[in-house]
XYZ file of C-alpha atoms in Angstrom:
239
model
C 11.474 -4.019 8.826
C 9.456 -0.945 8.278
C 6.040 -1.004 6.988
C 4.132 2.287 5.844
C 0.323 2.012 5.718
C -1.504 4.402 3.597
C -4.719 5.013 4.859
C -5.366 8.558 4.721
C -7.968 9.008 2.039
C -11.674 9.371 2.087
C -13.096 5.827 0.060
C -15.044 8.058 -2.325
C -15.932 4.543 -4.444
C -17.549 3.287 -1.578
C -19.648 6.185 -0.623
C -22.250 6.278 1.472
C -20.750 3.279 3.454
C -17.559 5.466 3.914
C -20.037 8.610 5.476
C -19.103 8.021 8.816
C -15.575 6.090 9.169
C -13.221 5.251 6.712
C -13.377 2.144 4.745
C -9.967 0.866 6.264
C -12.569 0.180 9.526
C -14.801 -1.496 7.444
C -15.816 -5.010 9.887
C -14.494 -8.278 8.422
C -15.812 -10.052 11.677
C -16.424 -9.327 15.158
C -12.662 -9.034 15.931
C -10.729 -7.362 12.641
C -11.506 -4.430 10.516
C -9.543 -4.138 7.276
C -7.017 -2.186 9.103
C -6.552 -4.048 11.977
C -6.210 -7.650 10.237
C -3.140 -5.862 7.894
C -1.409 -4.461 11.210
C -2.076 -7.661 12.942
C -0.789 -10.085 10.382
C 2.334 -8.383 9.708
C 2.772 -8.749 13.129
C 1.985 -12.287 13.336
C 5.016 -13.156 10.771
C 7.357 -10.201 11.615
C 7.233 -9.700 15.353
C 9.642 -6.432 15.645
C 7.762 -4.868 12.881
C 8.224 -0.898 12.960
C 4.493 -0.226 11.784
C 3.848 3.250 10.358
C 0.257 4.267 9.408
C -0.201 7.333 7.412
C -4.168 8.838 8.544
C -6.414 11.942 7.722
C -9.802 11.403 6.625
C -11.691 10.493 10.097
C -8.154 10.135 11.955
C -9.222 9.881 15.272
C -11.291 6.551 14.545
C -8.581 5.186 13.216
C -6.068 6.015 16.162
C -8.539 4.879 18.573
C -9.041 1.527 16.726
C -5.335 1.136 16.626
C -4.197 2.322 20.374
C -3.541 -1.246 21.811
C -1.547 -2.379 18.280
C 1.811 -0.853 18.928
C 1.674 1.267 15.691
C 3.055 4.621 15.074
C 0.919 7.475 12.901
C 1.863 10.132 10.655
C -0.681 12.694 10.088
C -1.682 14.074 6.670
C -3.673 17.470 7.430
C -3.982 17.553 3.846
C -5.548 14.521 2.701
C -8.705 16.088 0.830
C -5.920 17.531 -1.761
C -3.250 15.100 -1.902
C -3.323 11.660 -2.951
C -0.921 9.087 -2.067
C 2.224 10.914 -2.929
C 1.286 13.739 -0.008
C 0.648 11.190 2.550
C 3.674 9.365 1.887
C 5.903 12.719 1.307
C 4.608 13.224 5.357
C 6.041 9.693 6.190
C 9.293 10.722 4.871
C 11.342 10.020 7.788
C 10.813 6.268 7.225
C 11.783 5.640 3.919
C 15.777 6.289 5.480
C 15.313 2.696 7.328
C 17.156 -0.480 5.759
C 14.216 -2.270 4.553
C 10.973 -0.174 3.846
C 7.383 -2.057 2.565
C 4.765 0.510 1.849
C 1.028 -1.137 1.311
C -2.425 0.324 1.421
C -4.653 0.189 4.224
C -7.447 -1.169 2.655
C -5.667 -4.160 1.375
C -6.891 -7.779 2.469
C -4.058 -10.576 1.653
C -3.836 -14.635 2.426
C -1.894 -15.615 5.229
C 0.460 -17.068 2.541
C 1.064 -14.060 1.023
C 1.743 -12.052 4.342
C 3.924 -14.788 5.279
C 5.924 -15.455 2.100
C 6.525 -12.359 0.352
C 5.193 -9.300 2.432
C 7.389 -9.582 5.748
C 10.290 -10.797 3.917
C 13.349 -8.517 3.976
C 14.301 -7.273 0.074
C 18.073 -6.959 -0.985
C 16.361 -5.231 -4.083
C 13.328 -2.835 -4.998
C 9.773 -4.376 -6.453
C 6.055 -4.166 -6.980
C 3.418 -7.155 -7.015
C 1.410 -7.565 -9.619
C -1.215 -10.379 -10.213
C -1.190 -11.268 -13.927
C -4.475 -13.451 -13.267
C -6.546 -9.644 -12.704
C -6.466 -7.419 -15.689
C -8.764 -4.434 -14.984
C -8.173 -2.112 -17.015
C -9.615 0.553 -14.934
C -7.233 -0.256 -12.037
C -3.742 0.789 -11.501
C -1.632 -1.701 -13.807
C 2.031 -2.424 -14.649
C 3.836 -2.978 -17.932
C 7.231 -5.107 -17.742
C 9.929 -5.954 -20.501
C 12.832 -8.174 -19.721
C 12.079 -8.511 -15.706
C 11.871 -5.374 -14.992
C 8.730 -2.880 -14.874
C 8.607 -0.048 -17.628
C 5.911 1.634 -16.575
C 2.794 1.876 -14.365
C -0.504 3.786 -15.063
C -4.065 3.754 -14.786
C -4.042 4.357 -18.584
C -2.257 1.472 -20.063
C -3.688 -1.002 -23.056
C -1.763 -3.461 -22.702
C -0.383 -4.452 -19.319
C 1.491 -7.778 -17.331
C -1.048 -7.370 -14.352
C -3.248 -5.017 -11.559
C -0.357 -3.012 -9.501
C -0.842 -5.148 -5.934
C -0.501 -2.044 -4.098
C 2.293 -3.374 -2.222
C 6.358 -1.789 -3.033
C 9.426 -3.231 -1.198
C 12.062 -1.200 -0.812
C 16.064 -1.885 0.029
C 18.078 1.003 1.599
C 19.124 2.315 -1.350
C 16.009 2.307 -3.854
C 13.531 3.978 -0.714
C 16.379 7.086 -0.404
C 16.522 7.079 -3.894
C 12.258 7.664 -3.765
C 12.459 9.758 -0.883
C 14.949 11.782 -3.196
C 11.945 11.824 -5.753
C 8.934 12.435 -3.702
C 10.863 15.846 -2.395
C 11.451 16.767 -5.846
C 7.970 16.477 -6.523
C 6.449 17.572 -4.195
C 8.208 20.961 -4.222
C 6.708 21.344 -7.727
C 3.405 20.892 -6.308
C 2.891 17.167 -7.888
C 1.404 16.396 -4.448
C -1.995 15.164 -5.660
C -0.346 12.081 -8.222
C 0.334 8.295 -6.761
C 3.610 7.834 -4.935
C 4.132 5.080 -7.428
C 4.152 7.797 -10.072
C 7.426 8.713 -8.599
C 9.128 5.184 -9.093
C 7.553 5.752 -12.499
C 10.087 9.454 -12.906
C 12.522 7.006 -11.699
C 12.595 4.393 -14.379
C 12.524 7.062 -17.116
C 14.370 9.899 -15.808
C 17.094 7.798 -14.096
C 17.080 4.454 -15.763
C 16.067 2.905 -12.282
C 15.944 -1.272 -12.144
C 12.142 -1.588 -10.118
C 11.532 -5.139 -9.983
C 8.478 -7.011 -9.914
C 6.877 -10.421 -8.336
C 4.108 -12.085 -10.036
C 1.350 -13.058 -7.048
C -1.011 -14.746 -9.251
C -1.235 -17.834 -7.254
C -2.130 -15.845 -4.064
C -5.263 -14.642 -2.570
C -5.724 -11.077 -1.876
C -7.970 -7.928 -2.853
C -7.726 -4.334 -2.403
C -10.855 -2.631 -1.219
C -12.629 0.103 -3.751
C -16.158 -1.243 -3.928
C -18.841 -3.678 -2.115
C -17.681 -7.102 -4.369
C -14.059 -6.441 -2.771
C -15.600 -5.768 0.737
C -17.425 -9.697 0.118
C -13.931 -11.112 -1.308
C -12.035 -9.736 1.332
C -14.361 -11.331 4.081
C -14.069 -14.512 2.542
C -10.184 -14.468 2.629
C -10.558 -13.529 6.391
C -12.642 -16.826 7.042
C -10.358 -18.740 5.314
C -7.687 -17.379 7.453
C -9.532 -19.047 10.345
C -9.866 -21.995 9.510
């Protein structure tokens, strides 16, 4: 399976500990930084992993922490003025492989959840969304009959915080790529990538999925209290 990391942007929330590297190389113990615990643990439970990582801000750290990982890089020259959707458009060539999972780099998740749902193979498109966080400031997803409606950072009333994790068959990540070129060509470059599955459910009536990880551990990385939560799931993991 295919896995595209997005770790191209700057950590502005977590400025001035982002200054000097980005927060993806943020230490969760003398041995993993954010970024290399993700690559590692998908390669724990899916040994012929095809691991894509999409960099800009500070690239060269992150290459250099990454050179003995057997990971591939995409470079986004444009990070500054693009947000996910940009860095993702530049990864384009790997959303035409059977089975695509695109997460963020600065996500921290329980071995559990790597193991069960994360490097498992999809015969249909979804998002994760943990119904037990409802921040209303974060990215969140609305659902109606199984299926997701809609996903915004400017919802009232929402199922759950968007997991930042999408799994993608054959057909649904052509289908996106289809999207993100449309898009992108009408200079939409600076919106979420997820904004584009969004287009897709209205504009094309497209079935996205969604898997309720409420009874897993995991955090995505925007301030200091995720940087503390996301060390303690790493402990946990060895022990």
């Amino acid at each position: 399976m295919t896995y595209i990391i997005l770790s191209a942007g700057k950590g502005v929330k977590l400025q001035p500990l982002t200054l000097n590297h980005p927060k993806s190389l943020y230490k969760l113990d003398d041995k993993n930084t954010i970024l290399q615990r993700l690559v590692r643990k998908i390669r724990m439970y899916d040994e012929n992993a095809e691991i894509v990582v999409v960099v800009g801000y500070m690239y060269k750290q992150i290459q250099k922490e990454l050179e003995d990982d057997n990971v591939k890089f995409v470079h986004n020259p444009f990070y500054s003025v693009t947000s996910s959707m940009g860095s993702l458009w530049f990864a384009k060539d790997y959303l035409q492989r059977e089975n695509v999972t695109i997460i963020n780099g600065d996500i921290v998740a329980s071995d559990k959840l790597m193991s069960d749902i994360v490097s498992q193979h999809t015969d249909y498109p979804y998002v994760l969304l943990d119904s037990a966080h409802k921040d209303a400031n974060k990215y969140n997803v609305q659902v109606q009959g199984g299926l997701v409606c809609v996903m915004s950072k400017n919802l009232t009333e929402f199922e759950g915080n968007y997991a930042s994790i999408t799994k993608l068959d054959a057909v649904s990540s052509r289908f996106l790529l289809e999207q993100l070129n449309q898009m992108v060509n009408e200079e939409m470059y600076n919106l979420f990538f997820e904004d584009a599955l969004v287009q897709m459910i209205f504009q094309n009536n497209f079935e996205l999925y969604y898997k309720d990880i409420k009874d897993y551990k995991w955090t995505e990385v925007d301030c200091v209290d995720d940087l503390l939560k996301a060390r303690q799931i790493q402990i946990e993991s060895e022990n």
